[in-house]
Amino acid sequence: MEDENLLLLCFSDHVERQPAITDVKTTAIEKLERELKAAQDEFETMVKSFDEAEQRQKLITQEALSINEEYQAANEELLASKEELQSLNEELTSLNYQVNQTLERERELYSDLQNVLIATDVATLFLDKEFRIRFSTPAIKAIFH
């Protein structure tokens, strides 16, 4: 619009002051300045909104990193606990094997002792603390019916 040459002709019976070309240019400039100001205000609002969104995103990222670190620490603790449990399980397996070996030896000894008592043909009577019969050899039947 600035490069255009405009001319306004008015014919009237009474004399009125018509806006000059500079008034038209001034009005157009003022309108453009208002539009520019509105655009600048909108831009500033968008920048502020973007900054706020960026700050929220940073907070969310920090929270996510913090939670991730907590999960990693918990995972490490679980792995350590798992290793401890595996070690305890190995110890229990070893102890169980030893107990089973001891129990097998005791069964063999009991069987051997029982065979000796039966083979010697000696009348023997085993009582518990309440004087109930726990074990007797077959020779005891000759004494007690």
Short mmCIF file of N, CA and C in Angstrom, two decimals:
data_model
loop_
_atom_site.label_atom_id
_atom_site.label_comp_id
_atom_site.label_asym_id
_atom_site.label_seq_id
_atom_site.Cartn_x
_atom_site.Cartn_y
_atom_site.Cartn_z
N MET A 1 0.81 -1.20 0.00
CA MET A 1 0.00 0.00 0.00
C MET A 1 0.85 1.26 0.00
N GLU A 2 2.00 1.20 0.54
CA GLU A 2 2.83 2.40 0.63
C GLU A 2 3.31 2.85 -0.75
N ASP A 3 3.51 1.94 -1.67
CA ASP A 3 4.01 2.29 -2.99
C ASP A 3 2.90 2.80 -3.92
N GLU A 4 1.68 2.61 -3.54
CA GLU A 4 0.58 3.03 -4.41
C GLU A 4 0.30 4.53 -4.22
N ASN A 5 0.02 5.18 -5.29
CA ASN A 5 -0.39 6.58 -5.22
C ASN A 5 -1.91 6.61 -5.30
N LEU A 6 -2.50 7.07 -4.24
CA LEU A 6 -3.96 7.14 -4.20
C LEU A 6 -4.40 8.59 -4.29
N LEU A 7 -5.52 8.76 -4.90
CA LEU A 7 -6.06 10.11 -5.06
C LEU A 7 -7.53 10.04 -4.76
N LEU A 8 -8.01 10.98 -3.96
CA LEU A 8 -9.41 11.00 -3.58
C LEU A 8 -10.00 12.35 -4.01
N LEU A 9 -11.03 12.30 -4.83
CA LEU A 9 -11.72 13.52 -5.27
C LEU A 9 -13.13 13.49 -4.73
N CYS A 10 -13.54 14.57 -4.16
CA CYS A 10 -14.89 14.67 -3.63
C CYS A 10 -15.51 15.99 -4.13
N PHE A 11 -16.73 15.89 -4.57
CA PHE A 11 -17.46 17.08 -5.00
C PHE A 11 -18.67 17.21 -4.09
N SER A 12 -18.80 18.32 -3.45
CA SER A 12 -19.96 18.53 -2.60
C SER A 12 -20.27 20.02 -2.54
N ASP A 13 -21.49 20.29 -2.08
CA ASP A 13 -21.93 21.67 -2.01
C ASP A 13 -21.34 22.37 -0.79
N HIS A 14 -21.19 21.66 0.22
CA HIS A 14 -20.59 22.30 1.40
C HIS A 14 -19.19 21.77 1.60
N VAL A 15 -18.44 22.52 2.26
CA VAL A 15 -17.02 22.21 2.38
C VAL A 15 -16.81 21.41 3.65
N GLU A 16 -16.29 20.24 3.47
CA GLU A 16 -15.90 19.40 4.62
C GLU A 16 -14.44 19.06 4.46
N ARG A 17 -13.86 18.94 5.55
CA ARG A 17 -12.45 18.58 5.50
C ARG A 17 -12.35 17.08 5.30
N GLN A 18 -11.70 16.68 4.25
CA GLN A 18 -11.51 15.26 3.92
C GLN A 18 -10.18 14.79 4.50
N PRO A 19 -10.15 13.52 4.92
CA PRO A 19 -8.86 13.03 5.44
C PRO A 19 -7.83 13.04 4.34
N ALA A 20 -6.70 13.44 4.71
CA ALA A 20 -5.61 13.51 3.74
C ALA A 20 -5.04 12.11 3.54
N ILE A 21 -4.21 12.00 2.51
CA ILE A 21 -3.58 10.72 2.20
C ILE A 21 -2.76 10.25 3.39
N THR A 22 -2.15 11.18 4.08
CA THR A 22 -1.35 10.80 5.25
C THR A 22 -2.23 10.23 6.34
N ASP A 23 -3.50 10.71 6.46
CA ASP A 23 -4.42 10.15 7.45
C ASP A 23 -4.76 8.70 7.11
N VAL A 24 -4.93 8.38 5.82
CA VAL A 24 -5.23 7.00 5.40
C VAL A 24 -4.03 6.11 5.71
N LYS A 25 -2.85 6.61 5.41
CA LYS A 25 -1.65 5.82 5.69
C LYS A 25 -1.48 5.63 7.19
N THR A 26 -1.75 6.68 7.98
CA THR A 26 -1.63 6.60 9.43
C THR A 26 -2.60 5.58 9.98
N THR A 27 -3.83 5.58 9.46
CA THR A 27 -4.84 4.62 9.92
C THR A 27 -4.40 3.19 9.60
N ALA A 28 -3.88 2.99 8.41
CA ALA A 28 -3.41 1.65 8.03
C ALA A 28 -2.23 1.24 8.89
N ILE A 29 -1.33 2.17 9.16
CA ILE A 29 -0.17 1.86 9.99
C ILE A 29 -0.62 1.52 11.41
N GLU A 30 -1.57 2.28 11.94
CA GLU A 30 -2.08 2.01 13.28
C GLU A 30 -2.74 0.63 13.35
N LYS A 31 -3.49 0.29 12.32
CA LYS A 31 -4.13 -1.02 12.27
C LYS A 31 -3.07 -2.12 12.25
N LEU A 32 -2.04 -1.93 11.42
CA LEU A 32 -0.97 -2.92 11.34
C LEU A 32 -0.21 -3.01 12.67
N GLU A 33 -0.02 -1.86 13.32
CA GLU A 33 0.66 -1.87 14.62
C GLU A 33 -0.16 -2.62 15.67
N ARG A 34 -1.51 -2.43 15.63
CA ARG A 34 -2.38 -3.16 16.56
C ARG A 34 -2.31 -4.67 16.29
N GLU A 35 -2.32 -5.04 15.02
CA GLU A 35 -2.22 -6.45 14.66
C GLU A 35 -0.87 -7.02 15.08
N LEU A 36 0.19 -6.20 14.87
CA LEU A 36 1.52 -6.64 15.29
C LEU A 36 1.57 -6.82 16.80
N LYS A 37 1.00 -5.88 17.54
CA LYS A 37 0.98 -5.97 19.01
C LYS A 37 0.20 -7.21 19.45
N ALA A 38 -0.93 -7.46 18.82
CA ALA A 38 -1.72 -8.66 19.15
C ALA A 38 -0.94 -9.92 18.86
N ALA A 39 -0.23 -9.93 17.71
CA ALA A 39 0.58 -11.10 17.35
C ALA A 39 1.72 -11.28 18.34
N GLN A 40 2.34 -10.16 18.76
CA GLN A 40 3.43 -10.24 19.74
C GLN A 40 2.91 -10.76 21.08
N ASP A 41 1.73 -10.27 21.51
CA ASP A 41 1.14 -10.75 22.77
C ASP A 41 0.84 -12.24 22.69
N GLU A 42 0.28 -12.65 21.56
CA GLU A 42 -0.03 -14.07 21.38
C GLU A 42 1.26 -14.90 21.38
N PHE A 43 2.30 -14.38 20.73
CA PHE A 43 3.58 -15.07 20.70
C PHE A 43 4.16 -15.21 22.11
N GLU A 44 4.10 -14.11 22.89
CA GLU A 44 4.60 -14.16 24.26
C GLU A 44 3.81 -15.17 25.10
N THR A 45 2.51 -15.21 24.91
CA THR A 45 1.67 -16.17 25.62
C THR A 45 2.08 -17.60 25.25
N MET A 46 2.31 -17.82 23.95
CA MET A 46 2.72 -19.16 23.49
C MET A 46 4.09 -19.53 24.06
N VAL A 47 5.02 -18.56 24.10
CA VAL A 47 6.35 -18.83 24.65
C VAL A 47 6.24 -19.18 26.12
N LYS A 48 5.43 -18.42 26.86
CA LYS A 48 5.24 -18.72 28.29
C LYS A 48 4.63 -20.11 28.47
N SER A 49 3.64 -20.41 27.66
CA SER A 49 2.99 -21.72 27.72
C SER A 49 3.99 -22.83 27.41
N PHE A 50 4.82 -22.59 26.40
CA PHE A 50 5.85 -23.56 26.03
C PHE A 50 6.84 -23.75 27.18
N ASP A 51 7.27 -22.64 27.80
CA ASP A 51 8.21 -22.72 28.93
C ASP A 51 7.60 -23.51 30.08
N GLU A 52 6.32 -23.25 30.37
CA GLU A 52 5.65 -23.99 31.44
C GLU A 52 5.58 -25.47 31.11
N ALA A 53 5.24 -25.79 29.87
CA ALA A 53 5.16 -27.18 29.45
C ALA A 53 6.55 -27.84 29.53
N GLU A 54 7.57 -27.08 29.16
CA GLU A 54 8.94 -27.61 29.23
C GLU A 54 9.34 -27.88 30.67
N GLN A 55 8.96 -26.97 31.59
CA GLN A 55 9.27 -27.18 33.00
C GLN A 55 8.55 -28.42 33.54
N ARG A 56 7.26 -28.58 33.16
CA ARG A 56 6.51 -29.77 33.58
C ARG A 56 7.17 -31.03 33.03
N GLN A 57 7.60 -30.97 31.80
CA GLN A 57 8.26 -32.13 31.18
C GLN A 57 9.56 -32.46 31.90
N LYS A 58 10.31 -31.43 32.29
CA LYS A 58 11.55 -31.67 33.03
C LYS A 58 11.26 -32.33 34.37
N LEU A 59 10.21 -31.85 35.06
CA LEU A 59 9.83 -32.45 36.34
C LEU A 59 9.43 -33.91 36.16
N ILE A 60 8.64 -34.17 35.14
CA ILE A 60 8.20 -35.55 34.87
C ILE A 60 9.41 -36.43 34.56
N THR A 61 10.35 -35.90 33.78
CA THR A 61 11.56 -36.66 33.44
C THR A 61 12.38 -36.94 34.70
N GLN A 62 12.51 -35.95 35.57
CA GLN A 62 13.26 -36.15 36.82
C GLN A 62 12.58 -37.19 37.70
N GLU A 63 11.24 -37.13 37.78
CA GLU A 63 10.51 -38.12 38.57
C GLU A 63 10.71 -39.51 37.98
N ALA A 64 10.65 -39.61 36.66
CA ALA A 64 10.85 -40.91 36.01
C ALA A 64 12.24 -41.44 36.29
N LEU A 65 13.25 -40.58 36.23
CA LEU A 65 14.62 -41.00 36.52
C LEU A 65 14.75 -41.45 37.98
N SER A 66 14.11 -40.72 38.87
CA SER A 66 14.15 -41.07 40.29
C SER A 66 13.49 -42.43 40.52
N ILE A 67 12.33 -42.63 39.92
CA ILE A 67 11.63 -43.92 40.06
C ILE A 67 12.47 -45.04 39.46
N ASN A 68 13.10 -44.77 38.32
CA ASN A 68 13.96 -45.77 37.68
C ASN A 68 15.12 -46.15 38.60
N GLU A 69 15.73 -45.15 39.25
CA GLU A 69 16.82 -45.43 40.18
C GLU A 69 16.33 -46.27 41.35
N GLU A 70 15.13 -45.95 41.86
CA GLU A 70 14.56 -46.74 42.96
C GLU A 70 14.32 -48.18 42.51
N TYR A 71 13.79 -48.35 41.29
CA TYR A 71 13.57 -49.71 40.78
C TYR A 71 14.89 -50.46 40.63
N GLN A 72 15.92 -49.76 40.16
CA GLN A 72 17.22 -50.41 40.00
C GLN A 72 17.78 -50.83 41.36
N ALA A 73 17.64 -49.97 42.37
CA ALA A 73 18.10 -50.31 43.71
C ALA A 73 17.33 -51.51 44.25
N ALA A 74 16.01 -51.49 44.06
CA ALA A 74 15.18 -52.62 44.52
C ALA A 74 15.57 -53.90 43.79
N ASN A 75 15.85 -53.78 42.50
CA ASN A 75 16.25 -54.94 41.71
C ASN A 75 17.58 -55.50 42.21
N GLU A 76 18.51 -54.62 42.53
CA GLU A 76 19.80 -55.06 43.06
C GLU A 76 19.61 -55.77 44.40
N GLU A 77 18.73 -55.23 45.25
CA GLU A 77 18.44 -55.87 46.53
C GLU A 77 17.82 -57.25 46.31
N LEU A 78 16.91 -57.34 45.36
CA LEU A 78 16.29 -58.63 45.06
C LEU A 78 17.31 -59.63 44.55
N LEU A 79 18.24 -59.17 43.71
CA LEU A 79 19.28 -60.06 43.21
C LEU A 79 20.17 -60.55 44.36
N ALA A 80 20.51 -59.64 45.27
CA ALA A 80 21.32 -60.02 46.43
C ALA A 80 20.57 -61.03 47.29
N SER A 81 19.26 -60.79 47.50
CA SER A 81 18.44 -61.72 48.28
C SER A 81 18.35 -63.07 47.58
N LYS A 82 18.23 -63.05 46.27
CA LYS A 82 18.17 -64.30 45.51
C LYS A 82 19.45 -65.09 45.70
N GLU A 83 20.59 -64.40 45.61
CA GLU A 83 21.87 -65.08 45.81
C GLU A 83 21.98 -65.67 47.21
N GLU A 84 21.53 -64.91 48.22
CA GLU A 84 21.55 -65.41 49.59
C GLU A 84 20.66 -66.63 49.73
N LEU A 85 19.47 -66.58 49.13
CA LEU A 85 18.56 -67.73 49.18
C LEU A 85 19.15 -68.94 48.48
N GLN A 86 19.82 -68.73 47.36
CA GLN A 86 20.45 -69.84 46.67
C GLN A 86 21.55 -70.45 47.54
N SER A 87 22.31 -69.60 48.21
CA SER A 87 23.37 -70.09 49.10
C SER A 87 22.77 -70.88 50.26
N LEU A 88 21.69 -70.34 50.86
CA LEU A 88 21.02 -71.05 51.95
C LEU A 88 20.44 -72.37 51.47
N ASN A 89 19.89 -72.36 50.26
CA ASN A 89 19.32 -73.58 49.71
C ASN A 89 20.40 -74.64 49.52
N GLU A 90 21.57 -74.22 49.06
CA GLU A 90 22.68 -75.16 48.91
C GLU A 90 23.11 -75.72 50.26
N GLU A 91 23.17 -74.86 51.28
CA GLU A 91 23.53 -75.32 52.63
C GLU A 91 22.49 -76.30 53.15
N LEU A 92 21.20 -75.98 52.95
CA LEU A 92 20.14 -76.89 53.41
C LEU A 92 20.19 -78.22 52.68
N THR A 93 20.48 -78.18 51.39
CA THR A 93 20.60 -79.41 50.62
C THR A 93 21.74 -80.26 51.17
N SER A 94 22.86 -79.61 51.48
CA SER A 94 24.00 -80.32 52.05
C SER A 94 23.65 -80.91 53.41
N LEU A 95 23.01 -80.11 54.26
CA LEU A 95 22.60 -80.60 55.59
C LEU A 95 21.60 -81.74 55.47
N ASN A 96 20.67 -81.62 54.55
CA ASN A 96 19.68 -82.68 54.35
C ASN A 96 20.37 -83.97 53.93
N TYR A 97 21.35 -83.86 53.06
CA TYR A 97 22.11 -85.04 52.64
C TYR A 97 22.82 -85.67 53.84
N GLN A 98 23.43 -84.81 54.68
CA GLN A 98 24.13 -85.32 55.86
C GLN A 98 23.17 -85.99 56.83
N VAL A 99 22.01 -85.38 57.04
CA VAL A 99 21.00 -85.97 57.94
C VAL A 99 20.53 -87.31 57.39
N ASN A 100 20.31 -87.38 56.09
CA ASN A 100 19.87 -88.64 55.49
C ASN A 100 20.95 -89.72 55.63
N GLN A 101 22.22 -89.33 55.48
CA GLN A 101 23.32 -90.28 55.66
C GLN A 101 23.36 -90.78 57.11
N THR A 102 23.21 -89.85 58.06
CA THR A 102 23.21 -90.22 59.47
C THR A 102 22.04 -91.12 59.79
N LEU A 103 20.87 -90.78 59.27
CA LEU A 103 19.67 -91.60 59.50
C LEU A 103 19.86 -93.00 58.92
N GLU A 104 20.44 -93.11 57.76
CA GLU A 104 20.69 -94.42 57.15
C GLU A 104 21.65 -95.25 58.00
N ARG A 105 22.70 -94.59 58.53
CA ARG A 105 23.64 -95.31 59.41
C ARG A 105 22.94 -95.79 60.68
N GLU A 106 22.09 -94.93 61.24
CA GLU A 106 21.36 -95.32 62.46
C GLU A 106 20.41 -96.47 62.18
N ARG A 107 19.76 -96.49 61.04
CA ARG A 107 18.88 -97.61 60.68
C ARG A 107 19.68 -98.92 60.58
N GLU A 108 20.84 -98.81 59.94
CA GLU A 108 21.70 -100.00 59.82
C GLU A 108 22.15 -100.48 61.20
N LEU A 109 22.55 -99.54 62.07
CA LEU A 109 22.98 -99.92 63.42
C LEU A 109 21.83 -100.54 64.21
N TYR A 110 20.64 -99.96 64.09
CA TYR A 110 19.47 -100.50 64.78
C TYR A 110 19.19 -101.91 64.28
N SER A 111 19.25 -102.11 62.99
CA SER A 111 19.01 -103.43 62.42
C SER A 111 20.07 -104.42 62.91
N ASP A 112 21.33 -103.98 62.90
CA ASP A 112 22.41 -104.85 63.38
C ASP A 112 22.21 -105.20 64.85
N LEU A 113 21.88 -104.21 65.67
CA LEU A 113 21.67 -104.45 67.10
C LEU A 113 20.50 -105.39 67.32
N GLN A 114 19.44 -105.19 66.57
CA GLN A 114 18.27 -106.06 66.70
C GLN A 114 18.63 -107.50 66.29
N ASN A 115 19.38 -107.65 65.23
CA ASN A 115 19.81 -108.99 64.80
C ASN A 115 20.69 -109.66 65.84
N VAL A 116 21.59 -108.87 66.48
CA VAL A 116 22.46 -109.43 67.52
C VAL A 116 21.64 -109.89 68.71
N LEU A 117 20.68 -109.05 69.14
CA LEU A 117 19.87 -109.41 70.30
C LEU A 117 19.03 -110.67 70.03
N ILE A 118 18.51 -110.78 68.82
CA ILE A 118 17.70 -111.95 68.47
C ILE A 118 18.59 -113.19 68.34
N ALA A 119 19.75 -113.02 67.78
CA ALA A 119 20.64 -114.17 67.53
C ALA A 119 21.27 -114.71 68.81
N THR A 120 21.45 -113.90 69.82
CA THR A 120 22.11 -114.36 71.05
C THR A 120 21.19 -115.20 71.91
N ASP A 121 19.91 -115.17 71.65
CA ASP A 121 18.92 -115.93 72.40
C ASP A 121 18.95 -115.58 73.89
N VAL A 122 19.22 -114.29 74.18
CA VAL A 122 19.20 -113.78 75.55
C VAL A 122 17.89 -113.06 75.74
N ALA A 123 17.18 -113.38 76.82
CA ALA A 123 15.90 -112.74 77.10
C ALA A 123 16.17 -111.30 77.52
N THR A 124 15.69 -110.38 76.69
CA THR A 124 15.92 -108.96 76.95
C THR A 124 14.61 -108.21 76.78
N LEU A 125 14.36 -107.29 77.72
CA LEU A 125 13.13 -106.49 77.71
C LEU A 125 13.53 -105.02 77.84
N PHE A 126 13.08 -104.18 76.88
CA PHE A 126 13.37 -102.73 76.90
C PHE A 126 12.08 -102.01 77.28
N LEU A 127 12.17 -101.13 78.31
CA LEU A 127 11.01 -100.38 78.80
C LEU A 127 11.25 -98.88 78.60
N ASP A 128 10.15 -98.10 78.43
CA ASP A 128 10.29 -96.64 78.37
C ASP A 128 10.17 -96.07 79.76
N LYS A 129 10.11 -94.75 79.90
CA LYS A 129 10.07 -94.10 81.21
C LYS A 129 8.80 -94.42 81.99
N GLU A 130 7.74 -94.73 81.28
CA GLU A 130 6.48 -95.10 81.95
C GLU A 130 6.40 -96.61 82.15
N PHE A 131 7.49 -97.28 81.93
CA PHE A 131 7.59 -98.73 82.10
C PHE A 131 6.70 -99.51 81.14
N ARG A 132 6.56 -98.97 79.94
CA ARG A 132 5.86 -99.71 78.90
C ARG A 132 6.91 -100.40 78.05
N ILE A 133 6.55 -101.56 77.54
CA ILE A 133 7.50 -102.35 76.76
C ILE A 133 7.72 -101.67 75.41
N ARG A 134 8.99 -101.40 75.12
CA ARG A 134 9.35 -100.84 73.82
C ARG A 134 9.82 -101.93 72.88
N PHE A 135 10.57 -102.89 73.40
CA PHE A 135 11.14 -103.94 72.56
C PHE A 135 11.45 -105.15 73.46
N SER A 136 11.28 -106.32 72.88
CA SER A 136 11.67 -107.53 73.60
C SER A 136 12.19 -108.55 72.61
N THR A 137 13.09 -109.37 73.08
CA THR A 137 13.64 -110.42 72.22
C THR A 137 12.72 -111.64 72.27
N PRO A 138 12.79 -112.49 71.27
CA PRO A 138 11.92 -113.68 71.28
C PRO A 138 12.16 -114.59 72.50
N ALA A 139 13.35 -114.55 73.10
CA ALA A 139 13.64 -115.41 74.25
C ALA A 139 12.85 -115.00 75.47
N ILE A 140 12.35 -113.77 75.52
CA ILE A 140 11.59 -113.30 76.68
C ILE A 140 10.25 -114.06 76.79
N LYS A 141 9.78 -114.62 75.68
CA LYS A 141 8.51 -115.36 75.69
C LYS A 141 8.60 -116.63 76.54
N ALA A 142 9.79 -117.15 76.71
CA ALA A 142 9.97 -118.33 77.56
C ALA A 142 9.75 -117.96 79.03
N ILE A 143 10.01 -116.71 79.37
CA ILE A 143 9.87 -116.27 80.76
C ILE A 143 8.46 -115.74 81.00
N PHE A 144 7.98 -114.89 80.09
CA PHE A 144 6.64 -114.29 80.22
C PHE A 144 5.79 -114.78 79.07
N HIS A 145 4.58 -115.20 79.38
CA HIS A 145 3.67 -115.66 78.34
C HIS A 145 2.82 -114.50 77.90
#
